[in-house]
PDB file of C-alpha atoms in Angstrom:
ATOM      1  CA  UNK A1109      50.301 131.923 171.413  1.00 72.00           C
ATOM      2  CA  UNK A1110      52.021 132.349 168.456  1.00 75.00           C
ATOM      3  CA  UNK A1111      50.046 132.202 165.406  1.00 72.00           C
ATOM      4  CA  UNK A1112      52.338 129.325 164.358  1.00 63.00           C
ATOM      5  CA  UNK A1113      51.522 127.346 167.227  1.00 57.00           C
ATOM      6  CA  UNK A1114      47.410 127.515 166.737  1.00 57.00           C
ATOM      7  CA  UNK A1115      47.992 126.373 163.425  1.00 60.00           C
ATOM      8  CA  UNK A1116      50.236 123.900 164.777  1.00 54.00           C
ATOM      9  CA  UNK A1117      46.715 122.758 167.373  1.00 55.00           C
ATOM     10  CA  UNK A1118      44.506 123.059 164.660  1.00 53.00           C
ATOM     11  CA  UNK A1119      46.276 120.602 162.648  1.00 55.00           C
ATOM     12  CA  UNK A1120      46.984 118.653 164.973  1.00 46.00           C
ATOM     13  CA  UNK A1121      42.520 118.944 166.119  1.00 52.00           C
ATOM     14  CA  UNK A1122      42.089 117.886 162.290  1.00 56.00           C
ATOM     15  CA  UNK A1123      44.370 114.975 162.760  1.00 57.00           C
ATOM     16  CA  UNK A1124      43.046 112.934 165.505  1.00 55.00           C
ATOM     17  CA  UNK A1125      40.017 114.367 166.016  1.00 58.00           C
ATOM     18  CA  UNK A1126      39.125 115.172 162.719  1.00 64.00           C
ATOM     19  CA  UNK A1127      35.648 113.419 161.488  1.00 76.00           C
ATOM     20  CA  UNK A1128      35.849 112.664 157.476  1.00 65.00           C
ATOM     21  CA  UNK A1129      32.907 115.171 155.835  1.00 76.00           C
ATOM     22  CA  UNK A1130      31.347 116.897 153.049  1.00 66.00           C
ATOM     23  CA  UNK A1131      31.206 119.854 154.666  1.00 82.00           C
ATOM     24  CA  UNK A1132      33.171 122.658 153.588  1.00 89.00           C
ATOM     25  CA  UNK A1133      36.331 122.644 156.728  1.00 93.00           C
ATOM     26  CA  UNK A1134      35.188 126.684 157.022  1.00 93.00           C
ATOM     27  CA  UNK A1135      31.458 125.517 157.306  1.00 91.00           C
ATOM     28  CA  UNK A1136      31.965 122.289 159.890  1.00 94.00           C
ATOM     29  CA  UNK A1137      34.474 125.478 162.319  1.00 95.00           C
ATOM     30  CA  UNK A1138      31.556 127.857 161.910  1.00 96.00           C
ATOM     31  CA  UNK A1139      28.733 125.402 162.809  1.00 97.00           C
ATOM     32  CA  UNK A1140      30.790 123.624 165.547  1.00 97.00           C
ATOM     33  CA  UNK A1141      31.362 126.728 167.171  1.00 98.00           C
ATOM     34  CA  UNK A1142      27.981 127.497 167.394  1.00 98.00           C
ATOM     35  CA  UNK A1143      26.989 124.011 168.650  1.00 98.00           C
ATOM     36  CA  UNK A1144      29.693 124.813 171.271  1.00 98.00           C
ATOM     37  CA  UNK A1145      28.206 128.134 172.118  1.00 98.00           C
ATOM     38  CA  UNK A1146      24.738 126.790 172.174  1.00 98.00           C
ATOM     39  CA  UNK A1147      25.746 124.136 174.848  1.00 98.00           C
ATOM     40  CA  UNK A1148      27.585 126.068 176.532  1.00 98.00           C
ATOM     41  CA  UNK A1149      23.388 127.783 176.391  1.00 98.00           C
ATOM     42  CA  UNK A1150      21.655 124.728 177.145  1.00 98.00           C
ATOM     43  CA  UNK A1151      24.116 123.715 180.106  1.00 98.00           C
ATOM     44  CA  UNK A1152      24.220 126.766 181.988  1.00 98.00           C
ATOM     45  CA  UNK A1153      20.651 127.337 181.487  1.00 98.00           C
ATOM     46  CA  UNK A1154      19.730 123.657 182.857  1.00 98.00           C
ATOM     47  CA  UNK A1155      21.855 124.567 186.529  1.00 98.00           C
ATOM     48  CA  UNK A1156      19.555 127.538 186.818  1.00 98.00           C
ATOM     49  CA  UNK A1157      16.242 125.536 185.725  1.00 98.00           C
ATOM     50  CA  UNK A1158      17.585 123.089 188.340  1.00 98.00           C
ATOM     51  CA  UNK A1159      18.480 125.328 191.007  1.00 98.00           C
ATOM     52  CA  UNK A1160      15.071 127.189 190.059  1.00 98.00           C
ATOM     53  CA  UNK A1161      13.575 124.122 191.033  1.00 98.00           C
ATOM     54  CA  UNK A1162      15.919 123.249 193.834  1.00 97.00           C
ATOM     55  CA  UNK A1163      14.844 126.191 196.333  1.00 97.00           C
ATOM     56  CA  UNK A1164      10.961 127.226 194.172  1.00 97.00           C
ATOM     57  CA  UNK A1165       7.883 127.996 197.377  1.00 96.00           C
ATOM     58  CA  UNK A1166       5.389 128.846 197.239  1.00 95.00           C
ATOM     59  CA  UNK A1167       1.347 127.705 197.055  1.00 93.00           C
ATOM     60  CA  UNK A1168       1.588 126.685 193.517  1.00 95.00           C
ATOM     61  CA  UNK A1169       5.182 124.323 194.399  1.00 96.00           C
ATOM     62  CA  UNK A1170       4.181 121.290 193.036  1.00 96.00           C
ATOM     63  CA  UNK A1171       2.958 122.612 189.820  1.00 97.00           C
ATOM     64  CA  UNK A1172       6.610 124.887 189.215  1.00 98.00           C
ATOM     65  CA  UNK A1173       8.481 122.262 190.627  1.00 98.00           C
ATOM     66  CA  UNK A1174       7.460 119.713 188.245  1.00 98.00           C
ATOM     67  CA  UNK A1175       7.136 121.772 185.477  1.00 98.00           C
ATOM     68  CA  UNK A1176      11.074 122.991 186.034  1.00 98.00           C
ATOM     69  CA  UNK A1177      11.420 119.172 186.415  1.00 98.00           C
ATOM     70  CA  UNK A1178      10.029 118.196 183.310  1.00 98.00           C
ATOM     71  CA  UNK A1179      12.433 121.592 181.526  1.00 98.00           C
ATOM     72  CA  UNK A1180      15.572 120.781 183.079  1.00 98.00           C
ATOM     73  CA  UNK A1181      15.563 117.278 181.219  1.00 98.00           C
ATOM     74  CA  UNK A1182      14.616 118.436 177.962  1.00 98.00           C
ATOM     75  CA  UNK A1183      17.966 120.986 178.666  1.00 98.00           C
ATOM     76  CA  UNK A1184      20.209 117.767 179.723  1.00 98.00           C
ATOM     77  CA  UNK A1185      18.341 115.554 177.200  1.00 98.00           C
ATOM     78  CA  UNK A1186      19.861 118.248 174.947  1.00 98.00           C
ATOM     79  CA  UNK A1187      23.696 117.666 175.442  1.00 98.00           C
ATOM     80  CA  UNK A1188      24.797 114.647 174.717  1.00 98.00           C
ATOM     81  CA  UNK A1189      23.499 115.432 170.765  1.00 98.00           C
ATOM     82  CA  UNK A1190      24.984 118.721 170.483  1.00 98.00           C
ATOM     83  CA  UNK A1191      27.572 117.531 171.131  1.00 98.00           C
ATOM     84  CA  UNK A1192      27.887 114.614 169.075  1.00 97.00           C
ATOM     85  CA  UNK A1193      26.828 116.810 166.097  1.00 97.00           C
ATOM     86  CA  UNK A1194      29.620 118.857 166.753  1.00 97.00           C
ATOM     87  CA  UNK A1195      32.080 115.895 166.825  1.00 95.00           C
ATOM     88  CA  UNK A1196      30.452 114.177 163.751  1.00 95.00           C
ATOM     89  CA  UNK A1197      31.266 116.562 161.284  1.00 95.00           C
ATOM     90  CA  UNK A1198      34.740 116.810 162.437  1.00 94.00           C
ATOM     91  CA  UNK A1199      34.662 119.495 164.689  1.00 95.00           C
ATOM     92  CA  UNK A1200      34.982 119.927 168.669  1.00 94.00           C
ATOM     93  CA  UNK A1201      33.098 120.670 171.347  1.00 96.00           C
ATOM     94  CA  UNK A1202      33.399 121.974 175.173  1.00 97.00           C
ATOM     95  CA  UNK A1203      36.467 120.804 177.570  1.00 96.00           C
ATOM     96  CA  UNK A1204      35.387 122.135 180.484  1.00 97.00           C
ATOM     97  CA  UNK A1205      33.223 123.482 183.166  1.00 97.00           C
ATOM     98  CA  UNK A1206      35.734 126.740 182.897  1.00 98.00           C
ATOM     99  CA  UNK A1207      34.858 127.342 178.978  1.00 98.00           C
ATOM    100  CA  UNK A1208      30.788 127.123 179.678  1.00 98.00           C
ATOM    101  CA  UNK A1209      31.276 129.816 181.637  1.00 98.00           C
ATOM    102  CA  UNK A1210      33.626 131.996 179.003  1.00 98.00           C
ATOM    103  CA  UNK A1211      30.296 131.369 176.192  1.00 98.00           C
ATOM    104  CA  UNK A1212      27.528 131.568 177.902  1.00 98.00           C
ATOM    105  CA  UNK A1213      24.843 134.131 177.611  1.00 98.00           C
ATOM    106  CA  UNK A1214      22.923 132.874 180.543  1.00 98.00           C
ATOM    107  CA  UNK A1215      22.789 135.152 183.312  1.00 98.00           C
ATOM    108  CA  UNK A1216      24.123 133.084 186.815  1.00 96.00           C
ATOM    109  CA  UNK A1217      21.417 133.915 189.911  1.00 97.00           C
ATOM    110  CA  UNK A1218      22.642 133.181 192.756  1.00 96.00           C
ATOM    111  CA  UNK A1219      20.480 135.577 194.953  1.00 97.00           C
ATOM    112  CA  UNK A1220      19.579 133.400 198.017  1.00 96.00           C
ATOM    113  CA  UNK A1221      15.911 134.070 197.671  1.00 97.00           C
ATOM    114  CA  UNK A1222      14.062 134.849 194.372  1.00 97.00           C
ATOM    115  CA  UNK A1223       9.249 134.581 194.549  1.00 97.00           C
ATOM    116  CA  UNK A1224       9.050 132.217 191.595  1.00 97.00           C
ATOM    117  CA  UNK A1225       7.159 134.296 189.910  1.00 96.00           C
ATOM    118  CA  UNK A1226      11.316 136.079 188.888  1.00 98.00           C
ATOM    119  CA  UNK A1227      12.131 132.488 188.754  1.00 98.00           C
ATOM    120  CA  UNK A1228       9.304 131.528 185.738  1.00 98.00           C
ATOM    121  CA  UNK A1229       9.692 135.172 184.096  1.00 98.00           C
ATOM    122  CA  UNK A1230      13.812 134.943 183.989  1.00 98.00           C
ATOM    123  CA  UNK A1231      14.012 131.734 183.052  1.00 98.00           C
ATOM    124  CA  UNK A1232      10.768 132.386 180.138  1.00 98.00           C
ATOM    125  CA  UNK A1233      13.576 134.975 179.044  1.00 98.00           C
ATOM    126  CA  UNK A1234      17.023 133.501 178.903  1.00 98.00           C
ATOM    127  CA  UNK A1235      14.398 130.557 176.894  1.00 98.00           C
ATOM    128  CA  UNK A1236      13.308 133.232 174.302  1.00 98.00           C
ATOM    129  CA  UNK A1237      17.319 134.409 173.956  1.00 98.00           C
ATOM    130  CA  UNK A1238      18.425 130.706 174.049  1.00 98.00           C
ATOM    131  CA  UNK A1239      15.588 130.661 170.666  1.00 98.00           C
ATOM    132  CA  UNK A1240      17.126 132.947 168.907  1.00 98.00           C
ATOM    133  CA  UNK A1241      20.308 131.600 169.786  1.00 98.00           C
ATOM    134  CA  UNK A1242      19.432 128.035 168.071  1.00 98.00           C
ATOM    135  CA  UNK A1243      17.872 130.009 164.596  1.00 98.00           C
ATOM    136  CA  UNK A1244      21.633 131.708 164.544  1.00 98.00           C
ATOM    137  CA  UNK A1245      23.085 128.264 164.303  1.00 98.00           C
ATOM    138  CA  UNK A1246      20.463 126.817 162.394  1.00 98.00           C
ATOM    139  CA  UNK A1247      20.803 129.547 159.607  1.00 98.00           C
ATOM    140  CA  UNK A1248      25.236 128.359 159.678  1.00 98.00           C
ATOM    141  CA  UNK A1249      24.370 125.276 159.112  1.00 98.00           C
ATOM    142  CA  UNK A1250      21.645 126.622 155.815  1.00 97.00           C
ATOM    143  CA  UNK A1251      24.594 128.792 154.605  1.00 96.00           C
ATOM    144  CA  UNK A1252      26.770 125.949 155.209  1.00 96.00           C
ATOM    145  CA  UNK A1253      24.186 122.900 153.730  1.00 96.00           C
ATOM    146  CA  UNK A1254      24.870 120.870 156.732  1.00 97.00           C
ATOM    147  CA  UNK A1255      21.005 120.041 156.542  1.00 97.00           C
ATOM    148  CA  UNK A1256      21.407 117.092 159.634  1.00 97.00           C
ATOM    149  CA  UNK A1257      22.285 119.852 161.663  1.00 98.00           C
ATOM    150  CA  UNK A1258      19.524 121.786 160.987  1.00 98.00           C
ATOM    151  CA  UNK A1259      17.405 119.178 161.461  1.00 98.00           C
ATOM    152  CA  UNK A1260      18.099 118.554 165.218  1.00 98.00           C
ATOM    153  CA  UNK A1261      18.150 122.271 165.387  1.00 98.00           C
ATOM    154  CA  UNK A1262      14.191 122.671 164.618  1.00 98.00           C
ATOM    155  CA  UNK A1263      13.726 119.533 167.476  1.00 98.00           C
ATOM    156  CA  UNK A1264      15.511 121.762 170.258  1.00 98.00           C
ATOM    157  CA  UNK A1265      13.521 124.863 168.406  1.00 98.00           C
ATOM    158  CA  UNK A1266      10.495 123.661 168.501  1.00 98.00           C
ATOM    159  CA  UNK A1267      10.997 122.657 172.953  1.00 98.00           C
ATOM    160  CA  UNK A1268      13.021 125.787 173.903  1.00 98.00           C
ATOM    161  CA  UNK A1269       9.744 128.066 172.481  1.00 98.00           C
ATOM    162  CA  UNK A1270       7.373 125.237 174.546  1.00 98.00           C
ATOM    163  CA  UNK A1271       9.623 126.026 177.197  1.00 98.00           C
ATOM    164  CA  UNK A1272       8.589 129.839 176.880  1.00 98.00           C
ATOM    165  CA  UNK A1273       4.966 129.477 176.322  1.00 98.00           C
ATOM    166  CA  UNK A1274       4.588 127.216 179.104  1.00 98.00           C
ATOM    167  CA  UNK A1275       6.813 129.345 181.366  1.00 98.00           C
ATOM    168  CA  UNK A1276       4.977 132.814 179.528  1.00 97.00           C
ATOM    169  CA  UNK A1277       1.269 131.262 180.972  1.00 95.00           C
ATOM    170  CA  UNK A1278       2.396 130.686 184.225  1.00 95.00           C
ATOM    171  CA  UNK A1279       3.761 134.160 184.399  1.00 93.00           C
ATOM    172  CA  UNK A1280       0.715 135.797 183.008  1.00 90.00           C
ATOM    173  CA  UNK A1281      -1.036 138.574 185.981  1.00 82.00           C
ATOM    174  CA  UNK A1282      -3.559 137.450 185.073  1.00 69.00           C
ATOM    175  CA  UNK A1283      -6.620 135.164 182.398  1.00 66.00           C
ATOM    176  CA  UNK A1284      -6.177 136.667 179.365  1.00 63.00           C
ATOM    177  CA  UNK A1285      -3.808 139.312 180.011  1.00 57.00           C
ATOM    178  CA  UNK A1286      -1.036 138.957 176.528  1.00 58.00           C
ATOM    179  CA  UNK A1287       1.151 141.694 178.752  1.00 54.00           C
TER     180      UNK A1287
END
């Protein structure tokens, strides 16, 4: 694609999908790109969480199965507000599963069997990484004076920290051990 074609495409998107905003165009572009990347991570983490929920086994099955179902619901609940926030400020969002695959930093786990402990530990690390990505987009919002998006991100950071905490507690080797 030539530079002229890219500019023409961007102008077309602004004409037909642009939403009036008082935010600077550069901020809209950066914030929307950050939201799109986070949305890709949230979708990927949602699918991974449901994968582990569906394939959970062992003596703590019920507790872990319910925990992952609750966490999957939280993740899915983030998707529409993330996408709509990008659109509200005049940006665009995800278009396809392929775009999710290109943008996500959440690694797939297609293993036939994963121990419950490894499932929870992997999700704990993925949620911890998601917190860092949410904070990075929050910083972009602060620079662009987008307080509304920053406010939404703050709630999702809190929810993600809670998921990380629950997964951390469920993976401790013994009571009181902070390894």
